[in-house]
PDB file of C-alpha atoms in Angstrom:
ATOM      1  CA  UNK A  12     -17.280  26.699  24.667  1.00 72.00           C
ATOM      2  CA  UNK A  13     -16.010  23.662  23.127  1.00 87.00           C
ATOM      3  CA  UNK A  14     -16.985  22.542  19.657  1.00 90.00           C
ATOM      4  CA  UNK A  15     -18.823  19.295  21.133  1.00 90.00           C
ATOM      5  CA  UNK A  16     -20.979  21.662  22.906  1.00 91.00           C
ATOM      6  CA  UNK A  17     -22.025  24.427  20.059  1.00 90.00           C
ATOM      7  CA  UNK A  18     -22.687  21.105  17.906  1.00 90.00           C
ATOM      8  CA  UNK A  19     -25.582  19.889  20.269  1.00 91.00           C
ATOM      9  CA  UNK A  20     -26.593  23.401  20.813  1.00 92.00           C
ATOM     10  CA  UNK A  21     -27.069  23.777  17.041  1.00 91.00           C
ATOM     11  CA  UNK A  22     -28.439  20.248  16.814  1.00 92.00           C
ATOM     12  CA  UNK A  23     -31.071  21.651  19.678  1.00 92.00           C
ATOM     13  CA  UNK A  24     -31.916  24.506  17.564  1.00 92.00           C
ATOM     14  CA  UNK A  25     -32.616  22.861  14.604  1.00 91.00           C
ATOM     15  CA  UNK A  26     -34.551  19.865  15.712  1.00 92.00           C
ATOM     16  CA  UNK A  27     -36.827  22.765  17.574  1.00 92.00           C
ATOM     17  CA  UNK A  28     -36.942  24.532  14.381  1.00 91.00           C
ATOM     18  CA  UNK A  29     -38.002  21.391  12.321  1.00 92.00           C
ATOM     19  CA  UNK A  30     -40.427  20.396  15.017  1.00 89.00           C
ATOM     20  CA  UNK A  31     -42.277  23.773  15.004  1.00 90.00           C
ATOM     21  CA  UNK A  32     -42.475  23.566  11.194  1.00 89.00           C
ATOM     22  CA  UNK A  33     -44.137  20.401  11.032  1.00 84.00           C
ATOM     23  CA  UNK A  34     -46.136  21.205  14.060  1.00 83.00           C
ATOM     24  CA  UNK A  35     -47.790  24.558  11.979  1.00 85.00           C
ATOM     25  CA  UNK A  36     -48.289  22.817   8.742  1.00 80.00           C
ATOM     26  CA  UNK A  37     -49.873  20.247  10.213  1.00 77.00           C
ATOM     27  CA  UNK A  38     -52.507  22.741  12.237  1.00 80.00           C
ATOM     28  CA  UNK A  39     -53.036  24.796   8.626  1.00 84.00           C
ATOM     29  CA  UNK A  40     -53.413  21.528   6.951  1.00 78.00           C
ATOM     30  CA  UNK A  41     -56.471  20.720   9.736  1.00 77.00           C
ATOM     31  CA  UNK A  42     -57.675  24.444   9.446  1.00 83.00           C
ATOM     32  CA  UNK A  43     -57.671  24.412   5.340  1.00 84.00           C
ATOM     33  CA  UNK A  44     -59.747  20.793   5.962  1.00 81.00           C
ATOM     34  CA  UNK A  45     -62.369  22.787   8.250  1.00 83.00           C
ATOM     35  CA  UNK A  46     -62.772  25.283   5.415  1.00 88.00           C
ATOM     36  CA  UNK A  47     -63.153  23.179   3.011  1.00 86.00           C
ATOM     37  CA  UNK A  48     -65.676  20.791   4.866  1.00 86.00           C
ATOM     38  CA  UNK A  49     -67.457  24.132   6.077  1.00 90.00           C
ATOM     39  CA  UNK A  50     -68.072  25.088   2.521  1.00 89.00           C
ATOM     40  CA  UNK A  51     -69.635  21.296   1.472  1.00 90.00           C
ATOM     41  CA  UNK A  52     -71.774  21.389   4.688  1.00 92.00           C
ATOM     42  CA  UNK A  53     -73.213  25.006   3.307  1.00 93.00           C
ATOM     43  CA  UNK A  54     -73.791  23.169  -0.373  1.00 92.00           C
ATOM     44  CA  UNK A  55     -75.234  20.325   1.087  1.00 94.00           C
ATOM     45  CA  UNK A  56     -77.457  22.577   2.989  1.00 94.00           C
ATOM     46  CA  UNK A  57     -78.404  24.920  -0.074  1.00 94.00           C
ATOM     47  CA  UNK A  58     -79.168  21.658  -2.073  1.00 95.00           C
ATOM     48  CA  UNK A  59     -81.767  20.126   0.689  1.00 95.00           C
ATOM     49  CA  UNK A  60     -83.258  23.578   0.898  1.00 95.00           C
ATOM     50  CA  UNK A  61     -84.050  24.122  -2.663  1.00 95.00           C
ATOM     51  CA  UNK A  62     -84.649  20.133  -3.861  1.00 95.00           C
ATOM     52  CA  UNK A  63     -86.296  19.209  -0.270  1.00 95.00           C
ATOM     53  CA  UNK A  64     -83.858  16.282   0.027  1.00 95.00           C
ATOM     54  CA  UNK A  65     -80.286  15.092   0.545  1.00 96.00           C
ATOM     55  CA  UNK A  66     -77.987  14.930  -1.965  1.00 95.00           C
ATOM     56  CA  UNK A  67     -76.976  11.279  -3.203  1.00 92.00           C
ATOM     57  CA  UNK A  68     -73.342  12.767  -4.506  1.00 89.00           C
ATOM     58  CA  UNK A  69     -71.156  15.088  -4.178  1.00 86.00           C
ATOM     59  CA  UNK A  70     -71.755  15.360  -8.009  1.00 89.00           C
ATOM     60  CA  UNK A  71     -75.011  16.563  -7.391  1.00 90.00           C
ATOM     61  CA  UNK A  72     -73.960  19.668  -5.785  1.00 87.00           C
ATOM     62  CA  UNK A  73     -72.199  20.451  -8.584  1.00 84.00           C
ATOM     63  CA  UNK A  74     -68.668  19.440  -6.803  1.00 82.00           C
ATOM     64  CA  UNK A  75     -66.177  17.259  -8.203  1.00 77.00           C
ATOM     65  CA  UNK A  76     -64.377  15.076  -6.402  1.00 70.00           C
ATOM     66  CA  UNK A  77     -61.038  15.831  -8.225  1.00 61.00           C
ATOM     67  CA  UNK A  78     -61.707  19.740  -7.896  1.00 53.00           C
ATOM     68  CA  UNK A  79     -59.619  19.532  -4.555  1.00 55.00           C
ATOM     69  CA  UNK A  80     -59.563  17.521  -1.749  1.00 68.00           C
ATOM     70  CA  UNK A  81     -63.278  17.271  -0.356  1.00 72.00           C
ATOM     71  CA  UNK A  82     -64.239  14.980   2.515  1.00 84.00           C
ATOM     72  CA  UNK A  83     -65.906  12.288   2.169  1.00 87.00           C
ATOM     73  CA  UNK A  84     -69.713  12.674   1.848  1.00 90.00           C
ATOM     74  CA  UNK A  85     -72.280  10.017   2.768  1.00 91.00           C
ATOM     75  CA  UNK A  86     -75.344  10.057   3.283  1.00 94.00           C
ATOM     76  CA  UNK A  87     -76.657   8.230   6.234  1.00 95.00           C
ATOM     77  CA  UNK A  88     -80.311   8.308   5.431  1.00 95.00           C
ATOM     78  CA  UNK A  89     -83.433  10.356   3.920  1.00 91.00           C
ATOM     79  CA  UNK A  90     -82.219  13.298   6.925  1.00 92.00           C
ATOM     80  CA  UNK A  91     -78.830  13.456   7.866  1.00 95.00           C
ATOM     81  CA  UNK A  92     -75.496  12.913   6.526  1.00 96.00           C
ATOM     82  CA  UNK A  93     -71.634  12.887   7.556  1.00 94.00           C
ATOM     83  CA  UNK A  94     -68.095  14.454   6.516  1.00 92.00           C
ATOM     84  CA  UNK A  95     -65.055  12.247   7.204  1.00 90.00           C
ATOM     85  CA  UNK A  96     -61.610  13.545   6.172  1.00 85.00           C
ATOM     86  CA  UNK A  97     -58.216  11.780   7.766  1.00 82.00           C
ATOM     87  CA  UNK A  98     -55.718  14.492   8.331  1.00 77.00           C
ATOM     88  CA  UNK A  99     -51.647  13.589   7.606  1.00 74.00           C
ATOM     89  CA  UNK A 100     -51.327  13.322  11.344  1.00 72.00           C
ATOM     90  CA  UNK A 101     -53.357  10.452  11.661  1.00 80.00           C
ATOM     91  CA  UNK A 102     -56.526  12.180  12.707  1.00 83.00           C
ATOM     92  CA  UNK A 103     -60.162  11.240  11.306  1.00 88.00           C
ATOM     93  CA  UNK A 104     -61.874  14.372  11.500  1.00 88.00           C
ATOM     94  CA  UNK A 105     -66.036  13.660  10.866  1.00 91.00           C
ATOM     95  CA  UNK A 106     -68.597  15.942  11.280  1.00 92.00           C
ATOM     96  CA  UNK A 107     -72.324  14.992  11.946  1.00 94.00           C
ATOM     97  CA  UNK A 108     -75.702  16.648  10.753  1.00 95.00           C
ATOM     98  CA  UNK A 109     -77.298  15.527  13.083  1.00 94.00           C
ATOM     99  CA  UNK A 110     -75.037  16.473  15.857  1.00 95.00           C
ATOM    100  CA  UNK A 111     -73.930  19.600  13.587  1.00 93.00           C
ATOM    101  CA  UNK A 112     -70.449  19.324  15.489  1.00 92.00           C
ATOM    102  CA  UNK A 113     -67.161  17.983  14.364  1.00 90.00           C
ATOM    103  CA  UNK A 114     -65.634  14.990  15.915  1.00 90.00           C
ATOM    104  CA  UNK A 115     -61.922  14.075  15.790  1.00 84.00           C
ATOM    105  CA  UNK A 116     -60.399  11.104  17.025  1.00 86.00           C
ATOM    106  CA  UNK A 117     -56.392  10.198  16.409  1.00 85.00           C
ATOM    107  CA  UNK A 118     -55.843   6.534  14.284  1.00 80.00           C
ATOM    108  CA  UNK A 119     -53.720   3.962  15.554  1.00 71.00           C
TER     109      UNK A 119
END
C-alpha cells in the first residue's frame, strides 16, 4: 500500500473520529438541557401549586439565573408559561405548558 493511500485512510479515520465526537457532545449537551429544563418545569409547578399562581421570575423559585445555565422562563399569561433554550447546534428547543411537550426547530 503506498504512502498516498495509508495517508487518506488515516485522514478517513480521523475525520470519522472527530465527527462522532462532536456528534455525542452535541446529543449530551441537548440531553443535560432536557434535565435541566425538566427540573424548572417541576419548580415552576411546585410554586403554582403552593402560591396558586405563576411565577413572575425565575428568582421567585428560588433559582438564579447564574446558578447554571437555565432556559429561558416567561410567562405567557395568568396560566401558562414557556422554556426556550438554543442548543450549540443551532437548535431552539421550547417547551409549552400548555401543550406540556417540547418543541425543537433548527435556526438558520
Amino acid at each position: 500500500m503506498s504512502i498516498i493511500r495509508k495517508s487518506i485512510l488515516v485522514l478517513i479515520f480521523l475525520l470519522t473520529l472527530i465527527s462522532t465526537i462532536i456528534y455525542f457532545g452535541m446529543k449530551l449537551e441537548r440531553q443535560k438541557q432536557l434535565e435541566i429544563g425538566s427540573y424548572m418545569i417541576e419548580k415552576v409547578e411546585t410554586y403554582k401549586k403552593v402560591h396558586n399562581k405563576l411565577p413572575v421570575t425565575v428568582e421567585d423559585m428560588g433559582l438564579k439565573k447564574s446558578t447554571f445555565d437555565l432556559p429561558t422562563y416567561e410567562k405567557l399569561n395568568d396560566s401558562s408559561y414557556k422554556l426556550l433554550f438554543i442548543l450549540p447546534s443551532h437548535e431552539r428547543v421550547e417547551y409549552s405548558s400548555e401543550s406540556k411537550t417540547w418543541n425543537k426547530r433548527r435556526i438558520h
